[in-house]
Coordinates of C-alpha atoms in Angstrom, one line a residue:
Chain A
M1 CA 0.0 0.0 0.0
L2 CA 2.7 2.5 1.0
A3 CA 4.8 1.4 -1.9
Y4 CA 1.8 2.1 -4.2
I5 CA 1.3 5.6 -2.8
V6 CA 5.0 6.4 -3.1
R7 CA 5.1 5.2 -6.7
R8 CA 2.0 7.1 -7.6
L9 CA 3.4 10.3 -6.1
W10 CA 6.6 9.6 -8.0
Q11 CA 4.6 9.3 -11.3
M12 CA 3.0 12.7 -10.6
L13 CA 6.3 14.5 -10.9
P14 CA 6.5 14.6 -14.7
T15 CA 2.9 15.8 -14.9
M16 CA 3.5 18.5 -12.2
A17 CA 6.6 19.6 -14.1
G18 CA 4.5 19.8 -17.2
V19 CA 1.9 22.0 -15.5
I20 CA 4.6 24.3 -14.1
V21 CA 6.3 24.6 -17.5
L22 CA 2.9 25.2 -19.3
V23 CA 1.9 27.9 -16.8
F24 CA 5.4 29.4 -17.0
L25 CA 5.3 29.5 -20.8
L26 CA 1.8 31.0 -20.9
F27 CA 2.6 33.9 -18.6
N28 CA 6.2 34.6 -19.3
W29 CA 6.3 34.0 -23.0
V30 CA 2.8 34.1 -24.5
G31 CA 1.6 36.8 -22.0
G32 CA 4.3 39.2 -23.0
D33 CA 5.8 41.9 -20.9
P34 CA 3.6 43.0 -18.0
S35 CA 5.7 45.9 -16.9
Y36 CA 3.9 48.4 -19.2
L37 CA 0.6 47.2 -17.7
L38 CA 2.0 47.7 -14.2
A39 CA 3.7 51.0 -14.7
G40 CA 0.5 52.6 -15.8
K41 CA -0.1 55.1 -18.6
M42 CA 2.4 57.7 -17.6
A43 CA 5.4 55.4 -17.3
D44 CA 8.9 56.5 -18.2
E45 CA 11.8 54.3 -19.2
A46 CA 13.4 54.2 -15.7
A47 CA 10.2 53.2 -14.0
I48 CA 9.7 50.4 -16.5
A49 CA 13.3 49.2 -16.2
N50 CA 12.8 49.2 -12.4
I51 CA 9.7 47.1 -12.6
R52 CA 11.3 44.7 -15.1
A53 CA 14.2 44.2 -12.6
Q54 CA 11.8 43.7 -9.7
L55 CA 9.9 41.0 -11.6
G56 CA 13.1 39.4 -12.9
I57 CA 11.9 39.6 -16.5
D58 CA 15.1 41.2 -17.6
Q59 CA 16.8 37.9 -16.7
P60 CA 17.2 35.0 -19.2
Y61 CA 14.3 32.5 -19.3
Y62 CA 16.0 29.7 -17.3
V63 CA 16.6 32.2 -14.4
Q64 CA 12.9 33.2 -14.5
L65 CA 11.9 29.6 -14.4
G66 CA 14.1 29.1 -11.4
I67 CA 12.4 32.0 -9.7
F68 CA 9.0 30.5 -10.5
L69 CA 10.1 27.1 -9.1
K70 CA 11.4 28.7 -5.9
Q71 CA 8.1 30.6 -5.5
I72 CA 6.1 27.3 -5.8
A73 CA 8.3 25.5 -3.4
T74 CA 8.3 28.2 -0.8
F75 CA 4.6 29.2 -1.2
D76 CA 5.8 32.7 -1.7
F77 CA 4.6 34.4 -4.8
G78 CA 5.2 37.9 -3.6
N79 CA 2.4 40.4 -3.6
A80 CA -0.6 40.6 -5.8
W81 CA -0.2 43.3 -8.4
S82 CA -3.6 44.9 -8.0
T83 CA -3.9 45.0 -4.2
G84 CA -0.4 44.4 -2.9
E85 CA -1.8 41.7 -0.6
P86 CA 0.6 38.7 -0.3
V87 CA -0.5 35.9 -2.7
A88 CA 0.0 33.2 -0.1
H89 CA -2.3 35.1 2.2
I90 CA -4.9 35.5 -0.5
I91 CA -5.0 31.8 -1.2
A92 CA -5.0 30.8 2.5
S93 CA -7.8 33.2 3.4
R94 CA -10.0 32.4 0.3
L95 CA -9.9 28.7 0.8
G96 CA -12.3 28.7 3.8
P97 CA -15.3 30.4 2.1
S98 CA -14.9 28.1 -1.0
L99 CA -14.9 25.0 1.1
T100 CA -17.9 26.3 3.1
V101 CA -19.9 26.1 -0.1
L102 CA -18.2 23.1 -1.8
V103 CA -18.1 20.6 1.0
P104 CA -21.9 20.6 1.9
L105 CA -22.7 20.8 -1.8
T106 CA -20.7 17.7 -2.6
I107 CA -22.1 15.7 0.3
L108 CA -25.7 16.7 -0.5
E109 CA -25.3 16.1 -4.2
T110 CA -23.8 12.7 -3.7
F111 CA -26.5 11.7 -1.1
F112 CA -29.5 12.9 -3.2
G113 CA -27.9 11.6 -6.4
I114 CA -27.5 8.1 -5.0
A115 CA -30.9 8.0 -3.3
L116 CA -32.8 9.2 -6.5
A117 CA -30.8 6.9 -8.8
L118 CA -31.7 3.9 -6.7
A119 CA -35.3 5.0 -6.5
I120 CA -35.5 5.4 -10.3
A121 CA -33.8 2.0 -10.7
F122 CA -36.9 0.5 -9.1
V123 CA -39.2 1.8 -11.8
R124 CA -36.7 1.6 -14.7
G125 CA -38.3 1.8 -18.1
S126 CA -41.6 3.2 -16.7
L127 CA -43.2 6.4 -17.7
T128 CA -41.8 8.0 -14.4
D129 CA -38.3 6.9 -15.4
R130 CA -38.6 8.4 -18.9
A131 CA -40.2 11.6 -17.6
V132 CA -37.4 12.1 -15.0
M133 CA -34.8 11.5 -17.7
V134 CA -36.3 14.1 -20.0
A135 CA -36.6 16.5 -17.1
C136 CA -33.0 16.0 -16.4
T137 CA -32.0 16.7 -20.0
V138 CA -34.0 19.9 -20.0
G139 CA -32.7 20.9 -16.5
M140 CA -29.1 20.4 -17.8
S141 CA -29.8 22.5 -20.8
I142 CA -30.6 25.7 -18.8
S143 CA -27.4 27.7 -18.2
I144 CA -26.2 27.8 -14.6
L145 CA -26.3 31.6 -15.1
V146 CA -30.0 31.5 -15.5
Y147 CA -30.5 29.4 -12.4
I148 CA -28.3 31.9 -10.4
I149 CA -30.0 35.0 -11.8
V150 CA -33.5 33.8 -11.4
F151 CA -33.1 32.1 -8.0
Q152 CA -31.2 35.1 -6.6
Y153 CA -33.9 37.4 -7.9
F154 CA -36.9 35.5 -6.6
F155 CA -35.7 33.8 -3.4
A156 CA -33.3 36.5 -2.2
Y157 CA -34.5 39.8 -3.7
K158 CA -38.2 39.4 -4.1
L159 CA -39.1 37.0 -1.3
G160 CA -36.3 37.9 1.0
L161 CA -35.8 34.4 2.2
F162 CA -32.0 34.7 1.9
P163 CA -29.5 37.6 1.9
V164 CA -28.9 38.8 -1.7
Q165 CA -25.2 38.6 -1.1
G166 CA -22.6 38.9 1.6
W167 CA -20.4 36.9 3.9
G168 CA -20.0 36.9 7.6
E169 CA -17.3 36.2 10.1
S170 CA -18.3 32.9 11.8
L171 CA -18.6 29.5 10.1
G172 CA -22.1 28.9 11.5
E173 CA -23.4 32.3 10.2
N174 CA -21.9 31.7 6.8
L175 CA -23.2 28.1 6.5
L176 CA -26.7 28.8 7.7
R177 CA -27.2 32.2 6.3
Y178 CA -25.0 33.2 3.4
A179 CA -24.0 29.8 1.9
L180 CA -27.5 28.4 1.9
L181 CA -28.9 29.8 -1.3
P182 CA -25.6 29.2 -3.3
I183 CA -25.7 25.5 -2.0
I184 CA -29.4 25.2 -3.1
I185 CA -28.6 26.6 -6.6
G186 CA -25.5 24.4 -6.9
L187 CA -27.7 21.4 -6.0
A188 CA -30.4 22.3 -8.5
V189 CA -27.8 22.6 -11.3
S190 CA -25.8 19.5 -10.5
I191 CA -28.5 17.0 -9.5
A192 CA -29.7 16.4 -13.1
P193 CA -26.3 15.3 -14.6
T194 CA -25.4 13.4 -11.5
L195 CA -28.7 11.5 -11.4
R196 CA -28.4 10.6 -15.1
L197 CA -24.9 9.2 -14.6
Y198 CA -25.7 7.4 -11.3
R199 CA -28.8 5.8 -12.9
S200 CA -26.6 4.4 -15.6
F201 CA -24.1 3.0 -13.0
V202 CA -27.0 1.4 -11.1
L203 CA -28.6 -0.1 -14.3
D204 CA -25.2 -1.5 -15.3
E205 CA -25.2 -3.5 -12.0
V206 CA -28.9 -4.5 -12.1
H207 CA -28.2 -6.8 -15.1
Q208 CA -25.3 -8.6 -13.4
D209 CA -25.5 -12.3 -12.5
Y210 CA -25.2 -11.7 -8.7
V211 CA -28.5 -9.8 -8.8
R212 CA -30.2 -12.8 -10.4
T213 CA -28.6 -15.0 -7.7
A214 CA -29.8 -12.7 -5.0
R215 CA -33.3 -12.8 -6.5
A216 CA -33.2 -16.6 -6.7
K217 CA -32.3 -16.7 -3.0
G218 CA -35.5 -14.8 -2.4
L219 CA -34.1 -11.5 -1.2
S220 CA -36.5 -8.6 -1.4
E221 CA -36.1 -6.2 -4.3
R222 CA -35.5 -3.4 -1.8
R223 CA -32.6 -5.2 -0.2
I224 CA -31.1 -6.2 -3.5
V225 CA -31.0 -2.6 -4.7
W226 CA -30.1 -0.8 -1.5
V227 CA -27.4 -3.3 -0.3
H228 CA -26.1 -5.4 -3.2
V229 CA -26.4 -3.0 -6.1
L230 CA -25.4 0.0 -4.1
R231 CA -22.1 -1.6 -3.0
N232 CA -21.1 -2.4 -6.5
A233 CA -22.2 0.9 -8.0
A234 CA -20.1 2.6 -5.3
I235 CA -16.9 2.3 -7.3
P236 CA -17.9 4.4 -10.4
I237 CA -19.8 6.8 -8.0
I238 CA -16.6 7.4 -6.0
T239 CA -14.6 8.0 -9.2
H240 CA -17.2 10.4 -10.4
V241 CA -17.4 12.3 -7.1
M242 CA -13.6 12.6 -7.0
A243 CA -13.2 13.5 -10.7
N244 CA -16.1 15.9 -10.4
L245 CA -14.6 18.0 -7.6
P246 CA -12.6 20.2 -10.0
A247 CA -15.6 20.4 -12.4
L248 CA -17.6 21.7 -9.5
L249 CA -15.3 24.7 -9.6
I250 CA -17.2 26.1 -12.6
G251 CA -20.4 26.5 -10.6
A252 CA -18.5 27.6 -7.6
F253 CA -16.7 30.4 -9.5
L254 CA -20.0 31.8 -10.6
L255 CA -21.8 31.3 -7.3
E256 CA -19.0 33.1 -5.5
R257 CA -19.0 36.0 -7.9
F258 CA -22.8 36.5 -7.8
F259 CA -23.2 36.1 -4.0
G260 CA -20.1 38.0 -3.1
I261 CA -18.4 35.0 -1.4
P262 CA -14.7 35.8 -0.9
G263 CA -13.5 32.4 -2.2
I264 CA -10.9 31.1 -4.6
G265 CA -13.3 31.3 -7.6
R266 CA -14.2 34.9 -7.2
E267 CA -10.5 35.7 -6.6
V268 CA -9.6 34.1 -10.0
I269 CA -12.2 36.0 -11.9
L270 CA -11.1 39.3 -10.2
A271 CA -7.5 38.4 -11.0
V272 CA -8.3 37.8 -14.7
E273 CA -10.2 41.0 -14.9
R274 CA -7.3 42.9 -13.3
S275 CA -4.5 40.9 -15.2
D276 CA -3.1 40.0 -11.8
F277 CA -0.8 37.3 -13.0
P278 CA 0.9 36.1 -9.7
V279 CA -2.5 35.2 -8.3
I280 CA -3.7 33.3 -11.3
K281 CA -0.3 31.5 -11.6
A282 CA -0.3 30.4 -8.0
I283 CA -3.9 29.3 -8.0
T284 CA -3.5 27.3 -11.2
V285 CA -0.5 25.4 -10.0
Y286 CA -1.9 24.5 -6.6
V287 CA -5.3 23.5 -7.9
A288 CA -3.6 21.2 -10.5
A289 CA -1.6 19.6 -7.6
A290 CA -4.8 19.2 -5.6
T291 CA -6.6 17.6 -8.6
M292 CA -3.9 15.0 -8.9
M293 CA -4.1 14.3 -5.2
F294 CA -7.8 13.8 -5.5
N295 CA -7.3 11.3 -8.3
L296 CA -4.9 9.3 -6.1
L297 CA -7.4 9.5 -3.2
A298 CA -10.1 8.1 -5.5
D299 CA -7.9 5.1 -6.4
L300 CA -7.1 4.4 -2.8
L301 CA -10.8 4.5 -2.0
Y302 CA -11.5 1.8 -4.6
G303 CA -9.4 -0.5 -2.7
A304 CA -11.3 0.2 0.5
V305 CA -14.7 -0.3 -1.1
D306 CA -14.0 -3.2 -3.4
P307 CA -11.7 -6.0 -2.1
R308 CA -11.3 -7.3 -5.7
V309 CA -9.3 -4.1 -6.6
Q310 CA -5.7 -4.6 -5.9
L311 CA -3.4 -1.6 -5.8
K312 CA 0.0 -2.5 -7.1
Chain B
M1 CA -25.6 -13.4 -63.3
M2 CA -26.1 -13.4 -59.6
H3 CA -27.2 -10.1 -58.1
H4 CA -25.3 -9.2 -55.0
E5 CA -27.2 -7.4 -52.3
I6 CA -24.8 -4.8 -50.8
S7 CA -25.3 -5.0 -47.0
P8 CA -26.0 -1.6 -45.5
G9 CA -23.1 0.1 -43.8
L10 CA -22.8 1.6 -40.4
W11 CA -24.1 5.0 -41.3
T12 CA -27.1 3.7 -43.3
L13 CA -28.0 1.5 -40.4
A14 CA -27.5 4.3 -37.9
W15 CA -29.6 6.7 -40.0
R16 CA -32.4 4.1 -40.1
R17 CA -32.4 3.7 -36.4
L18 CA -32.3 7.5 -36.0
R19 CA -35.3 7.8 -38.4
A20 CA -37.3 5.5 -36.3
D21 CA -36.8 7.6 -33.2
R22 CA -39.4 10.3 -33.2
L23 CA -37.9 12.3 -30.4
A24 CA -34.6 12.3 -32.1
M25 CA -36.1 13.5 -35.4
A26 CA -38.0 16.3 -33.6
A27 CA -34.7 17.3 -31.9
L28 CA -32.9 17.2 -35.2
G29 CA -35.7 19.5 -36.7
V30 CA -35.2 22.1 -33.9
V31 CA -31.4 22.0 -34.4
G32 CA -31.9 22.3 -38.1
A33 CA -34.2 25.3 -37.6
F34 CA -31.5 27.0 -35.5
I35 CA -28.9 26.3 -38.1
L36 CA -31.1 27.8 -40.8
L37 CA -31.7 30.9 -38.7
L38 CA -28.0 31.2 -38.2
L39 CA -27.3 31.0 -42.0
L40 CA -30.0 33.6 -42.7
S41 CA -28.8 35.9 -40.1
S42 CA -25.1 35.6 -41.0
S43 CA -26.0 36.4 -44.6
G44 CA -27.9 39.5 -43.4
L45 CA -31.3 38.3 -44.7
V46 CA -32.7 38.1 -41.2
A47 CA -32.0 40.3 -38.2
G48 CA -29.5 42.4 -40.1
D49 CA -31.2 45.5 -38.8
W50 CA -31.3 44.4 -35.2
E51 CA -29.6 47.5 -34.1
D52 CA -32.4 49.8 -35.3
E53 CA -34.2 51.5 -32.5
V54 CA -37.7 50.3 -33.5
A55 CA -39.4 50.7 -30.1
V56 CA -39.4 52.7 -27.0
N57 CA -36.8 51.8 -24.3
Y58 CA -37.8 48.5 -22.7
A59 CA -40.9 48.1 -24.7
P60 CA -42.7 45.2 -23.0
P61 CA -43.9 42.1 -24.9
S62 CA -47.3 42.7 -26.5
F63 CA -49.4 40.5 -24.3
V64 CA -48.3 42.6 -21.3
G65 CA -49.3 45.8 -23.0
P66 CA -47.5 49.1 -22.9
D67 CA -46.4 50.3 -19.5
A68 CA -46.8 53.9 -18.2
A69 CA -43.1 54.8 -18.4
G70 CA -42.9 53.6 -22.0
A71 CA -46.1 55.4 -23.1
A72 CA -44.8 58.6 -21.6
L73 CA -41.5 58.3 -23.5
A74 CA -43.3 57.7 -26.8
R75 CA -45.8 60.6 -26.4
P76 CA -44.7 63.5 -28.6
Q77 CA -43.1 66.2 -26.3
A78 CA -44.9 69.5 -26.1
P79 CA -42.7 72.2 -27.7
T80 CA -40.8 74.1 -25.1
P81 CA -41.9 77.8 -25.1
P82 CA -39.2 80.0 -26.5
N83 CA -37.0 81.7 -24.0
A84 CA -36.9 85.4 -24.7
F85 CA -33.5 85.7 -22.9
D86 CA -31.8 82.9 -24.8
P87 CA -29.3 84.4 -27.2
L88 CA -28.9 81.1 -29.0
A89 CA -32.6 80.4 -29.5
A90 CA -32.5 81.1 -33.2
E91 CA -29.5 78.8 -33.7
L92 CA -31.2 76.1 -31.7
E93 CA -34.0 76.0 -34.2
V94 CA -31.6 75.7 -37.1
L95 CA -29.8 72.9 -35.3
K96 CA -33.0 71.1 -34.6
A97 CA -34.0 71.4 -38.3
E98 CA -30.7 70.0 -39.4
V99 CA -30.9 67.0 -37.1
H100 CA -34.4 66.2 -38.2
A101 CA -33.4 66.6 -41.9
G102 CA -30.9 63.7 -41.6
H103 CA -33.0 61.5 -39.4
P104 CA -36.7 62.1 -39.6
P105 CA -38.2 61.2 -36.3
R106 CA -39.5 57.7 -36.5
A107 CA -42.6 56.3 -34.9
K108 CA -41.5 54.0 -32.1
A109 CA -43.5 51.0 -31.2
L110 CA -44.9 50.9 -27.7
T111 CA -44.8 47.1 -27.6
L112 CA -43.2 44.4 -29.6
P113 CA -44.1 40.7 -29.7
F114 CA -41.1 39.8 -27.4
G115 CA -40.3 43.3 -26.2
A116 CA -37.3 45.5 -26.6
D117 CA -34.1 46.2 -24.7
K118 CA -32.7 49.3 -23.1
W119 CA -32.1 51.0 -26.5
G120 CA -35.3 49.9 -28.1
H121 CA -33.8 47.0 -30.1
D122 CA -36.2 44.2 -31.1
I123 CA -35.5 41.3 -28.7
V124 CA -36.4 38.7 -31.3
K125 CA -33.8 40.0 -33.8
K126 CA -31.3 40.5 -31.0
T127 CA -31.7 36.9 -29.9
I128 CA -31.2 35.6 -33.4
K129 CA -28.1 37.7 -33.8
G130 CA -26.8 36.7 -30.4
G131 CA -27.5 33.0 -31.2
E132 CA -25.4 33.4 -34.4
T133 CA -22.3 34.3 -32.3
S134 CA -22.9 31.6 -29.6
I135 CA -23.6 28.8 -32.1
V136 CA -20.7 29.7 -34.5
V137 CA -18.3 29.8 -31.5
G138 CA -19.6 26.5 -30.2
L139 CA -19.5 24.8 -33.6
V140 CA -16.1 26.1 -34.7
A141 CA -14.4 25.5 -31.3
A142 CA -15.8 22.0 -31.2
F143 CA -14.4 21.3 -34.7
V144 CA -11.0 22.6 -33.6
A145 CA -11.1 20.5 -30.4
V146 CA -12.2 17.3 -32.2
A147 CA -9.7 17.8 -35.0
L148 CA -6.8 18.2 -32.5
G149 CA -8.1 15.3 -30.3
T150 CA -8.4 13.0 -33.4
L151 CA -5.0 13.9 -34.7
F152 CA -3.3 13.4 -31.4
G153 CA -5.3 10.3 -30.6
A154 CA -4.5 8.8 -34.0
L155 CA -0.8 9.4 -33.7
S156 CA -0.7 8.2 -30.1
G157 CA -2.8 5.1 -30.6
F158 CA -1.3 4.1 -33.9
F159 CA 2.4 4.6 -33.2
G160 CA 2.4 3.9 -29.4
G161 CA 5.8 4.0 -27.7
V162 CA 7.4 7.3 -27.2
V163 CA 4.8 9.2 -29.3
D164 CA 2.1 7.7 -27.0
D165 CA 4.1 8.7 -23.9
V166 CA 4.5 12.3 -25.0
F167 CA 0.8 12.7 -25.9
N168 CA -0.2 11.0 -22.6
W169 CA 2.0 13.4 -20.8
F170 CA 0.2 16.4 -22.5
Y171 CA -3.1 14.7 -21.7
S172 CA -2.2 14.4 -18.0
I173 CA -1.1 18.0 -17.9
F174 CA -4.2 19.4 -19.5
T175 CA -6.6 17.2 -17.4
S176 CA -5.0 18.1 -14.1
I177 CA -5.9 21.7 -14.6
P178 CA -9.7 22.1 -14.3
S179 CA -11.2 23.3 -17.6
I180 CA -12.7 26.6 -16.2
L181 CA -9.4 27.5 -14.6
M182 CA -7.5 26.6 -17.8
I183 CA -9.9 28.7 -19.9
L184 CA -9.7 31.7 -17.6
T185 CA -5.9 31.4 -17.4
V186 CA -5.6 31.4 -21.2
A187 CA -8.1 34.3 -21.4
A188 CA -6.0 36.3 -18.9
V189 CA -2.8 35.7 -20.9
L190 CA -4.2 36.4 -24.4
Q191 CA -5.6 39.8 -23.3
Q192 CA -7.5 40.5 -26.5
K193 CA -11.1 39.7 -26.7
G194 CA -12.7 38.4 -29.8
V195 CA -14.6 35.6 -31.4
L196 CA -11.3 34.1 -32.7
T197 CA -9.7 34.2 -29.2
I198 CA -12.6 32.4 -27.6
V199 CA -12.6 29.8 -30.3
L200 CA -8.9 29.2 -29.7
I201 CA -9.3 29.1 -26.0
L202 CA -12.1 26.5 -26.1
G203 CA -10.5 24.5 -28.9
L204 CA -7.1 24.3 -27.3
T205 CA -8.5 23.3 -23.9
G206 CA -11.2 20.9 -25.2
W207 CA -9.2 18.3 -27.1
T208 CA -8.6 15.9 -24.2
G209 CA -12.0 14.1 -24.2
P210 CA -11.9 13.2 -28.0
Y211 CA -8.2 12.3 -27.6
R212 CA -8.8 9.6 -25.0
L213 CA -11.6 7.9 -26.9
I214 CA -10.0 8.1 -30.4
R215 CA -6.7 6.8 -29.0
A216 CA -8.4 3.8 -27.6
E217 CA -10.1 3.1 -30.9
Y218 CA -6.9 3.3 -32.8
I219 CA -5.2 0.9 -30.5
K220 CA -8.1 -1.5 -31.1
H221 CA -8.1 -1.1 -34.9
K222 CA -4.4 -1.1 -35.7
A223 CA -4.2 -4.8 -35.0
R224 CA -7.2 -5.7 -37.2
E225 CA -6.8 -7.6 -40.4
Y226 CA -7.8 -4.9 -42.8
V227 CA -5.0 -2.7 -41.5
M228 CA -2.5 -5.6 -41.9
A229 CA -3.8 -6.0 -45.5
A230 CA -3.2 -2.4 -46.1
D231 CA 0.3 -2.8 -44.6
A232 CA 0.9 -5.8 -46.9
I233 CA 0.2 -3.7 -50.0
G234 CA 2.6 -1.1 -48.8
A235 CA 0.3 1.7 -47.6
S236 CA 2.0 4.4 -45.7
S237 CA 1.3 5.0 -42.0
W238 CA -0.5 8.2 -42.8
R239 CA -2.7 6.4 -45.3
K240 CA -3.4 3.6 -42.9
M241 CA -4.3 6.0 -40.2
F242 CA -6.6 8.3 -42.1
S243 CA -7.8 6.5 -45.2
H244 CA -8.3 3.1 -43.6
I245 CA -8.8 3.4 -39.9
F246 CA -10.3 6.8 -39.6
P247 CA -13.6 6.0 -41.4
N248 CA -14.1 3.2 -38.9
V249 CA -13.7 5.4 -35.9
S250 CA -15.3 8.5 -37.3
H251 CA -18.5 7.8 -35.5
V252 CA -16.7 8.3 -32.2
A253 CA -15.4 11.6 -33.4
L254 CA -18.9 12.6 -34.5
V255 CA -20.5 11.9 -31.2
Q256 CA -17.7 13.7 -29.4
L257 CA -18.3 16.7 -31.7
S258 CA -21.9 16.7 -30.9
I259 CA -21.2 16.6 -27.1
L260 CA -18.6 19.4 -27.3
V261 CA -20.8 21.7 -29.3
V262 CA -23.3 21.8 -26.4
G263 CA -20.6 22.2 -23.8
F264 CA -18.9 25.0 -25.8
I265 CA -22.2 26.9 -26.4
K266 CA -22.7 26.9 -22.6
A267 CA -19.0 27.9 -22.0
E268 CA -19.2 30.8 -24.5
V269 CA -22.3 32.1 -22.8
I270 CA -20.5 32.0 -19.4
L271 CA -17.3 33.6 -20.7
S272 CA -19.2 36.4 -22.6
F273 CA -21.3 37.0 -19.5
L274 CA -18.1 37.5 -17.4
G275 CA -16.8 39.8 -20.0
F276 CA -14.0 37.5 -21.2
G277 CA -15.7 36.5 -24.4
V278 CA -17.0 38.3 -27.3
P279 CA -15.9 42.0 -27.7
V280 CA -18.1 45.0 -26.8
G281 CA -20.5 45.7 -29.6
T282 CA -20.9 42.0 -30.5
V283 CA -24.1 40.5 -29.2
S284 CA -24.2 36.9 -27.9
W285 CA -26.5 35.1 -25.6
G286 CA -24.0 35.6 -22.8
S287 CA -23.8 39.3 -23.3
M288 CA -27.7 39.4 -23.4
L289 CA -27.8 37.6 -20.0
N290 CA -25.3 40.1 -18.7
E291 CA -27.6 43.0 -19.6
A292 CA -30.7 41.2 -18.5
Q293 CA -29.3 40.6 -15.0
N294 CA -29.5 44.3 -14.2
E295 CA -32.8 44.7 -16.0
L296 CA -34.5 42.1 -13.8
I297 CA -34.4 44.3 -10.8
L298 CA -36.3 46.9 -12.9
G299 CA -38.9 44.2 -13.6
K300 CA -37.8 43.9 -17.3
W301 CA -37.6 40.2 -17.6
W302 CA -38.1 39.6 -21.3
Q303 CA -34.5 39.8 -22.5
L304 CA -33.6 37.2 -19.9
A305 CA -36.5 35.0 -20.9
A306 CA -35.7 35.3 -24.6
A307 CA -31.9 34.5 -24.4
A308 CA -32.4 31.8 -21.7
G309 CA -35.3 30.2 -23.6
A310 CA -33.6 30.2 -27.0
M311 CA -30.5 28.7 -25.5
A312 CA -32.4 26.1 -23.4
L313 CA -34.4 25.0 -26.5
L314 CA -31.3 24.6 -28.6
V315 CA -29.2 22.8 -26.0
T316 CA -32.1 20.5 -25.0
A317 CA -32.7 19.6 -28.7
F318 CA -28.9 19.1 -29.3
S319 CA -28.5 16.9 -26.2
L320 CA -31.5 14.7 -27.1
F321 CA -30.2 14.4 -30.6
T322 CA -26.7 13.5 -29.3
D323 CA -28.1 10.8 -27.0
A324 CA -30.0 9.3 -29.9
L325 CA -27.0 9.6 -32.2
R326 CA -24.9 7.7 -29.7
D327 CA -27.4 5.0 -29.4
A328 CA -27.9 4.7 -33.1
L329 CA -24.2 4.5 -33.8
D330 CA -23.5 2.0 -31.0
P331 CA -26.6 -0.2 -30.6
K332 CA -24.9 -2.4 -28.1
I333 CA -24.7 0.3 -25.5
K334 CA -28.0 1.4 -24.1

């Protein structure tokens, strides 16, 4: 097991190196010289030369890459260009609000997705099943923007059930007051694709031999679906939850922006608007690293759920 | 002489299965109608005059009827009584006459079938024009992504070895950065907005899905007998890859294309909404939603309804068609 983890981590190195080089090339080569942007409109030659020296972009590329590697290793990306706030501090302080929305959202989505998928599996092929699937397709076709705009307008602005936007100090206040509507919207958006997918996982299992054996033994349909099928469908579901975490970011970015939640997603959008390269670079590299770790975690969980899976 | 019945090919069989599916044909009809509108609007036959101010500001949809504010705006203004102390009064009259000579005041509609926006543009025409941008971006970006994915997947799967390792390395890099972050990162770097930029962003970040599937197909097919036969008659690798194998895996590429178009139309709308997509002055469904967000507070919901409704209709139809297409091309998987 330990050997497996070590080898997987070792295999991540070339990918991580690739991510770093890609980000480096994008910002230091494709992105061009940011010193004119930083110096403002009334810049003179001396000011620009000064900025170039500070950023290190008067150095050869390999020195610049070295600077970037050192920044990644020491978590010190200097200060954000737009606000002067240290980048490390930005990332650390924006993580909490993002997780306050994402963690409950992921838990609720997985729970409702599984429960509904198993319930639908009972009535597979029926009119209910077909109607739910068509509703899912329609639900998935409406842009998340529309969900956010309409839900925010009706539930927060018109009916006043939730704050229109904002963020508090304590976790309890945020979770119960400010994060509630974003979580509901996230759930409304994600439940349709999740349900469709989990239904297909469940239906894959329903036709297996062990289900026939269980029926022959005289087990109740309820027990077959909720115990036997669920255990076997768990593996693709875990993969999906893990693989979907980065994809959840898309919704999280927009939710954070609309509801004024000071999270990672809103920070990225602000940074792109302000051409604040250090912030984007840092977030991209660390999110990529986190994504790889989640993939590893998913593989480790297979082994825990299914004894047939051997991690070598 | 014996008459040989030619057995129907993959595409003929798939088309027959698709024809039998009524929902799929209805969806195809809707998608076709959108494409037709797109062609008509890009050639200027329809909605070319969308920027004309044909109605009062925020003219409501007809069934709601004109509202008080709009009616007041449309009412001809009573002439201001001449100010005896105004030294420029005479010149003002001349100026007014000049302005009216160039642009005779036009009767503005109080209501339109689907309402008007802030500047009095017809929402129907605006939605058609906006759809043109969104659909073109989605289609072209999907073509770019599938072309790249197919090329890389073919090279990787066919040659294997070092080539495969290199492309797999690229694949692992691109998939370890979440797509939205990748898109925003490239948008931040490229600095210039435009339809071409957004097509590039989406195309360059979207090749990974097609790549994975096409690569698997090539690995499967390269050992088949027909490829060995082609090898025996001395076909070049390029010829084997694209004349022999590609037609047999093209259905995978087509389904991927169909899936990506939907994803990219949605992505374009989000990017344009955030202001990272189409440039100012170009209308897309995303920029319409952006305008509509502020209008909603004023109670002007029709632009939102039009853009969101048109988009939902197209995407639903496209998704239903994609599902049917996948089933028709691969009847084993249900």
